[in-house]
Short mmCIF file of C-alpha atoms in Angstrom, two decimals:
data_model
loop_
_atom_site.label_atom_id
_atom_site.label_comp_id
_atom_site.label_asym_id
_atom_site.label_seq_id
_atom_site.Cartn_x
_atom_site.Cartn_y
_atom_site.Cartn_z
CA UNK A 30 27.42 -2.88 -74.83
CA UNK A 31 29.43 -5.66 -73.62
CA UNK A 32 28.23 -9.54 -73.40
CA UNK A 33 28.08 -8.95 -69.47
CA UNK A 34 25.91 -5.86 -69.48
CA UNK A 35 23.75 -7.33 -72.36
CA UNK A 36 23.08 -10.30 -70.02
CA UNK A 37 22.61 -7.86 -66.69
CA UNK A 38 19.91 -5.59 -68.80
CA UNK A 39 18.28 -9.00 -69.73
CA UNK A 40 17.97 -10.34 -66.01
CA UNK A 41 16.81 -7.13 -64.72
CA UNK A 42 13.86 -6.94 -67.62
CA UNK A 43 12.77 -10.44 -66.48
CA UNK A 44 12.95 -9.58 -62.53
CA UNK A 45 10.48 -6.56 -63.53
CA UNK A 46 8.34 -8.53 -65.58
CA UNK A 47 8.26 -11.03 -63.28
CA UNK A 48 7.22 -8.83 -60.78
CA UNK A 49 4.37 -6.78 -62.92
CA UNK A 50 2.67 -10.40 -63.68
CA UNK A 51 2.83 -11.35 -60.33
CA UNK A 52 1.45 -8.13 -58.58
CA UNK A 53 4.58 -8.27 -56.39
CA UNK A 54 7.16 -5.41 -56.48
CA UNK A 55 10.75 -6.03 -57.39
CA UNK A 56 13.63 -6.77 -55.03
CA UNK A 57 14.99 -2.79 -54.60
CA UNK A 58 11.22 -1.68 -54.54
CA UNK A 59 9.98 -4.41 -51.98
CA UNK A 60 12.89 -2.88 -49.74
CA UNK A 61 12.22 0.52 -50.08
CA UNK A 62 8.02 0.60 -49.82
CA UNK A 63 8.11 1.70 -46.25
CA UNK A 64 4.54 -0.14 -46.27
CA UNK A 65 6.18 -3.62 -46.44
CA UNK A 66 8.66 -2.95 -43.70
CA UNK A 67 8.51 -4.82 -40.17
CA UNK A 68 7.52 -2.79 -37.20
CA UNK A 69 8.28 -3.39 -33.85
CA UNK A 70 5.00 -2.22 -32.39
CA UNK A 71 1.28 -2.44 -32.62
CA UNK A 72 -0.80 0.05 -33.36
CA UNK A 73 -4.26 0.81 -32.27
CA UNK A 74 -6.44 0.53 -29.29
CA UNK A 75 -4.16 -2.37 -27.50
CA UNK A 76 -0.94 -0.41 -27.50
CA UNK A 77 -2.82 2.80 -26.28
CA UNK A 78 -4.58 0.70 -23.34
CA UNK A 79 -1.06 -0.37 -22.64
CA UNK A 80 0.50 2.59 -22.43
CA UNK A 81 -2.61 4.20 -20.03
CA UNK A 82 -1.54 1.16 -17.58
CA UNK A 83 2.05 2.07 -17.57
CA UNK A 84 1.74 5.78 -17.01
CA UNK A 85 -1.27 4.98 -14.50
CA UNK A 86 1.47 2.78 -12.85
CA UNK A 87 4.38 5.15 -13.09
CA UNK A 88 1.66 7.57 -11.53
CA UNK A 89 1.11 5.45 -8.62
CA UNK A 90 4.74 4.73 -7.95
CA UNK A 91 5.64 8.51 -7.73
CA UNK A 92 2.48 9.38 -5.77
CA UNK A 93 2.91 6.32 -2.84
CA UNK A 94 6.72 7.54 -3.05
CA UNK A 95 6.15 10.81 -2.31
CA UNK A 96 3.70 10.08 0.45
CA UNK A 97 6.09 7.96 1.93
CA UNK A 98 9.32 10.22 1.78
CA UNK A 99 6.76 13.30 3.12
CA UNK A 100 6.16 10.79 6.32
CA UNK A 101 9.67 9.75 6.63
CA UNK A 102 10.90 13.24 6.76
CA UNK A 103 8.71 14.23 9.24
CA UNK A 104 6.72 16.82 7.12
CA UNK A 105 3.30 14.46 7.38
CA UNK A 106 3.43 13.87 10.89
CA UNK A 107 0.64 11.89 12.38
CA UNK A 108 -2.84 14.05 12.48
CA UNK A 109 -1.21 16.08 9.59
CA UNK A 110 -3.98 16.61 6.72
CA UNK A 111 -2.39 15.93 2.92
CA UNK A 112 -3.19 18.05 0.18
CA UNK A 113 -6.00 17.61 -1.94
CA UNK A 114 -6.09 14.94 -4.48
CA UNK A 115 -6.31 17.51 -7.38
CA UNK A 116 -3.32 19.69 -5.72
CA UNK A 117 -1.30 16.75 -4.97
CA UNK A 118 -1.33 15.35 -8.69
CA UNK A 119 -0.49 18.95 -10.08
CA UNK A 120 2.44 19.02 -7.75
CA UNK A 121 3.42 15.57 -8.84
CA UNK A 122 2.41 15.72 -12.65
CA UNK A 123 0.51 12.60 -12.40
CA UNK A 124 -3.23 11.71 -12.20
CA UNK A 125 -5.57 12.15 -9.59
CA UNK A 126 -6.33 8.45 -10.14
CA UNK A 127 -2.99 7.82 -9.28
CA UNK A 128 -2.82 9.63 -6.21
CA UNK A 129 -6.28 8.34 -4.86
CA UNK A 130 -4.81 4.76 -5.65
CA UNK A 131 -2.03 5.45 -3.26
CA UNK A 132 -3.80 6.47 -0.90
CA UNK A 133 -6.04 3.42 -1.00
CA UNK A 134 -2.81 1.41 -0.12
CA UNK A 135 -1.65 3.46 2.73
CA UNK A 136 -5.42 3.31 3.72
CA UNK A 137 -5.10 -0.47 3.86
CA UNK A 138 -1.93 -0.28 5.40
CA UNK A 139 -3.28 1.21 8.72
CA UNK A 140 -1.00 4.74 7.89
CA UNK A 141 -4.14 7.10 5.92
CA UNK A 142 -7.62 7.59 7.08
CA UNK A 143 -10.15 9.67 4.92
CA UNK A 144 -13.56 11.42 5.89
CA UNK A 145 -16.03 13.16 4.23
CA UNK A 146 -17.35 16.85 4.43
CA UNK A 147 -15.90 19.85 5.03
CA UNK A 148 -12.70 19.88 6.41
CA UNK A 149 -12.46 16.36 7.00
CA UNK A 150 -9.73 14.89 3.91
CA UNK A 151 -7.20 12.79 4.07
CA UNK A 152 -4.99 12.54 7.04
CA UNK A 153 -2.30 10.62 8.83
CA UNK A 154 -3.41 8.44 11.23
CA UNK A 155 -1.22 5.42 11.75
CA UNK A 156 -3.14 2.37 12.95
CA UNK A 157 -0.77 -0.27 12.49
CA UNK A 158 -2.46 -3.16 14.33
CA UNK A 159 -5.51 -3.08 12.11
CA UNK A 160 -2.86 -3.58 9.08
CA UNK A 161 -0.75 -6.12 10.70
CA UNK A 162 -3.99 -8.08 12.07
CA UNK A 163 -5.30 -8.10 8.39
CA UNK A 164 -2.01 -9.40 7.35
CA UNK A 165 -2.01 -12.00 9.94
CA UNK A 166 -5.68 -13.12 9.51
CA UNK A 167 -4.71 -13.39 5.46
CA UNK A 168 -1.95 -15.50 6.03
CA UNK A 169 -3.67 -17.91 8.60
CA UNK A 170 -6.46 -18.48 6.14
CA UNK A 171 -3.73 -19.32 3.80
CA UNK A 172 -1.52 -21.54 5.74
CA UNK A 173 1.42 -19.22 5.77
CA UNK A 174 1.76 -19.22 9.46
CA UNK A 175 -0.39 -21.63 11.80
CA UNK A 176 -2.63 -21.06 14.91
CA UNK A 177 0.52 -23.04 16.65
CA UNK A 178 3.05 -20.25 15.68
CA UNK A 179 0.73 -17.44 16.41
CA UNK A 180 0.24 -18.84 19.97
CA UNK A 181 3.79 -19.39 20.17
CA UNK A 182 4.30 -15.41 19.54
CA UNK A 183 1.80 -14.66 21.65
CA UNK A 184 3.34 -16.69 24.28
CA UNK A 185 6.72 -14.58 23.77
CA UNK A 186 5.23 -11.28 23.32
CA UNK A 187 3.01 -11.18 26.43
CA UNK A 188 5.55 -12.57 28.94
CA UNK A 189 7.50 -9.80 27.92
CA UNK A 190 4.42 -7.25 28.35
CA UNK A 191 3.40 -8.30 31.84
CA UNK A 192 6.96 -8.53 32.96
CA UNK A 193 7.24 -4.90 31.33
CA UNK A 194 4.06 -3.89 33.12
CA UNK A 195 4.90 -4.89 36.37
CA UNK A 196 8.03 -2.79 35.84
CA UNK A 197 6.59 0.31 34.98
CA UNK A 198 2.87 0.17 36.55
CA UNK A 199 1.41 3.10 34.65
CA UNK A 200 -1.47 3.77 36.55
CA UNK A 201 -4.10 4.79 34.08
CA UNK A 202 -4.10 1.43 31.88
CA UNK A 203 -4.15 -0.64 35.13
CA UNK A 204 -6.97 1.03 36.11
CA UNK A 205 -8.60 0.37 32.95
CA UNK A 206 -7.62 -3.34 33.23
CA UNK A 207 -9.08 -3.70 36.33
CA UNK A 208 -12.38 -2.26 35.22
CA UNK A 209 -12.46 -4.50 32.24
CA UNK A 210 -11.71 -7.59 34.69
CA UNK A 211 -14.51 -6.67 36.77
CA UNK A 212 -16.91 -6.38 33.81
CA UNK A 213 -15.55 -9.73 32.70
CA UNK A 214 -16.87 -11.17 35.67
CA UNK A 215 -20.38 -10.57 34.84
CA UNK A 216 -20.03 -11.51 30.99
CA UNK A 217 -21.03 -14.69 29.71
CA UNK A 218 -21.41 -14.86 26.46
CA UNK A 219 -18.09 -15.71 24.47
CA UNK A 220 -18.36 -13.00 21.90
CA UNK A 221 -18.68 -9.75 24.17
CA UNK A 222 -16.01 -11.81 27.00
CA UNK A 223 -13.81 -11.95 24.06
CA UNK A 224 -13.87 -8.17 23.35
CA UNK A 225 -13.28 -7.09 27.17
CA UNK A 226 -10.32 -10.17 27.07
CA UNK A 227 -8.61 -8.18 23.93
CA UNK A 228 -9.09 -4.86 26.00
CA UNK A 229 -7.50 -6.46 29.25
CA UNK A 230 -4.45 -7.74 27.56
CA UNK A 231 -3.75 -4.38 25.62
CA UNK A 232 -4.21 -2.60 28.80
CA UNK A 233 -1.41 -4.61 30.48
CA UNK A 234 0.72 -4.26 27.29
CA UNK A 235 0.17 -0.58 27.83
CA UNK A 236 1.14 -0.12 31.20
CA UNK A 237 4.20 -1.33 30.47
CA UNK A 238 4.26 1.67 28.06
CA UNK A 239 5.14 -0.26 25.14
CA UNK A 240 3.06 0.82 22.15
CA UNK A 241 4.54 -1.56 19.86
CA UNK A 242 3.81 -4.47 22.43
CA UNK A 243 0.12 -2.92 22.63
CA UNK A 244 -0.01 -2.81 18.79
CA UNK A 245 1.18 -6.47 18.18
CA UNK A 246 -1.05 -7.63 21.04
CA UNK A 247 -4.13 -6.29 19.01
CA UNK A 248 -2.91 -7.59 15.63
CA UNK A 249 -2.26 -11.35 17.08
CA UNK A 250 -5.42 -11.54 18.54
CA UNK A 251 -7.55 -9.89 16.06
CA UNK A 252 -6.28 -12.51 13.58
CA UNK A 253 -7.17 -15.38 15.58
CA UNK A 254 -10.50 -13.73 16.86
CA UNK A 255 -12.65 -15.56 14.40
CA UNK A 256 -11.27 -19.47 15.02
CA UNK A 257 -11.47 -18.80 18.75
CA UNK A 258 -15.08 -17.30 18.85
CA UNK A 259 -15.86 -20.42 16.81
CA UNK A 260 -14.00 -22.84 19.10
CA UNK A 261 -15.83 -21.17 22.36
CA UNK A 262 -19.04 -21.45 20.63
CA UNK A 263 -18.43 -25.09 20.62
CA UNK A 264 -17.07 -25.67 23.60
CA UNK A 265 -19.48 -27.66 25.58
CA UNK A 266 -17.51 -26.43 29.05
CA UNK A 267 -17.67 -22.60 28.26
CA UNK A 268 -18.36 -21.85 31.75
CA UNK A 269 -16.12 -23.20 33.30
CA UNK A 270 -13.27 -21.72 30.64
CA UNK A 271 -14.70 -18.48 31.17
CA UNK A 272 -13.98 -18.82 35.14
CA UNK A 273 -10.60 -20.08 34.60
CA UNK A 274 -9.69 -17.34 32.27
CA UNK A 275 -11.05 -14.50 34.54
CA UNK A 276 -9.30 -15.96 37.96
CA UNK A 277 -5.83 -15.83 35.71
CA UNK A 278 -6.40 -12.66 34.88
CA UNK A 279 -7.19 -11.62 38.46
CA UNK A 280 -3.55 -13.43 39.36
CA UNK A 281 -1.74 -11.33 36.15
CA UNK A 282 -3.20 -8.43 37.44
CA UNK A 283 -2.40 -8.90 41.22
CA UNK A 284 1.36 -9.87 40.09
CA UNK A 285 1.75 -6.64 38.22
CA UNK A 286 0.68 -4.22 40.80
CA UNK A 287 2.87 -6.22 43.50
CA UNK A 288 5.71 -5.83 40.70
CA UNK A 289 6.05 -9.48 40.52
CA UNK A 290 7.40 -9.50 36.92
CA UNK A 291 8.34 -12.72 36.55
CA UNK A 292 5.02 -14.27 38.42
CA UNK A 293 3.00 -12.12 35.72
CA UNK A 294 4.71 -13.18 33.18
CA UNK A 295 4.59 -17.07 34.15
CA UNK A 296 0.53 -16.57 34.96
CA UNK A 297 0.31 -14.62 31.35
CA UNK A 298 2.21 -18.23 29.98
CA UNK A 299 -0.49 -20.55 31.75
CA UNK A 300 -3.12 -18.41 30.51
CA UNK A 301 -2.37 -18.29 27.15
CA UNK A 302 -1.35 -22.43 26.77
CA UNK A 303 -4.22 -23.50 28.36
CA UNK A 304 -6.79 -21.84 26.58
CA UNK A 305 -4.76 -22.77 23.46
CA UNK A 306 -5.54 -26.40 24.41
CA UNK A 307 -9.01 -26.48 25.40
CA UNK A 308 -9.97 -24.36 22.36
CA UNK A 309 -7.62 -26.10 19.77
CA UNK A 310 -8.00 -29.99 20.91
CA UNK A 311 -11.62 -29.26 22.68
CA UNK A 312 -10.28 -30.74 26.30
CA UNK A 313 -13.25 -30.28 28.47
#
């Protein structure tokens, strides 16, 4: 044995002896022992729970995307009943919980409705004004949009709605608007008056045969319903304001019936702006 070989064996023996004394494996054993290898993942309940969350999230996305695509393709038309949750889950290969969560989201968006009992289930029944109104209410509460923003939007929207109503003059909505106006003449309390007021403006939008305008009219009015109600109850001159609103409604309806879109739009704008000033700033 050469000098170098004796020195190498001596070094290896010393390392092994050191390892046996300290309870640590020698370097070669340490690398080979799988118990001492670093792992890139956690084992146990936390990992399982995280995996469940990821799978649930993916399942929800699959279910939501599927229902969206079926609506866009015309497979699920308005009034269509969706398959049962368990059938839809089996078809998509996701959990029933994922399907249920997707349905809840679309219900909140005003796309689906669910009923209980035999023959009901979940159906496509679009009510966009509810969803848009809910979003606008939250944005108003969070100061994302202001009351002034919504008022200016309403002015532009209802000017256009009144002009369209004067052009089209659909008989049924105009007859409904006239009946609502008659009821407003005899209602003195702010809350029921406001319900009639909203229905009146929706009828005018429908007289122009524009569904989107009527949906947006409802949404904007619903979004400001609470602050308007509070302001009206605090207003000492509410009776005078009520009389003015009824008079302006009457002018709008007469202009529309006469086919005078410009006059109807002008009165509509004055109606909104005067009410805004009185309610916001309490101008009695």
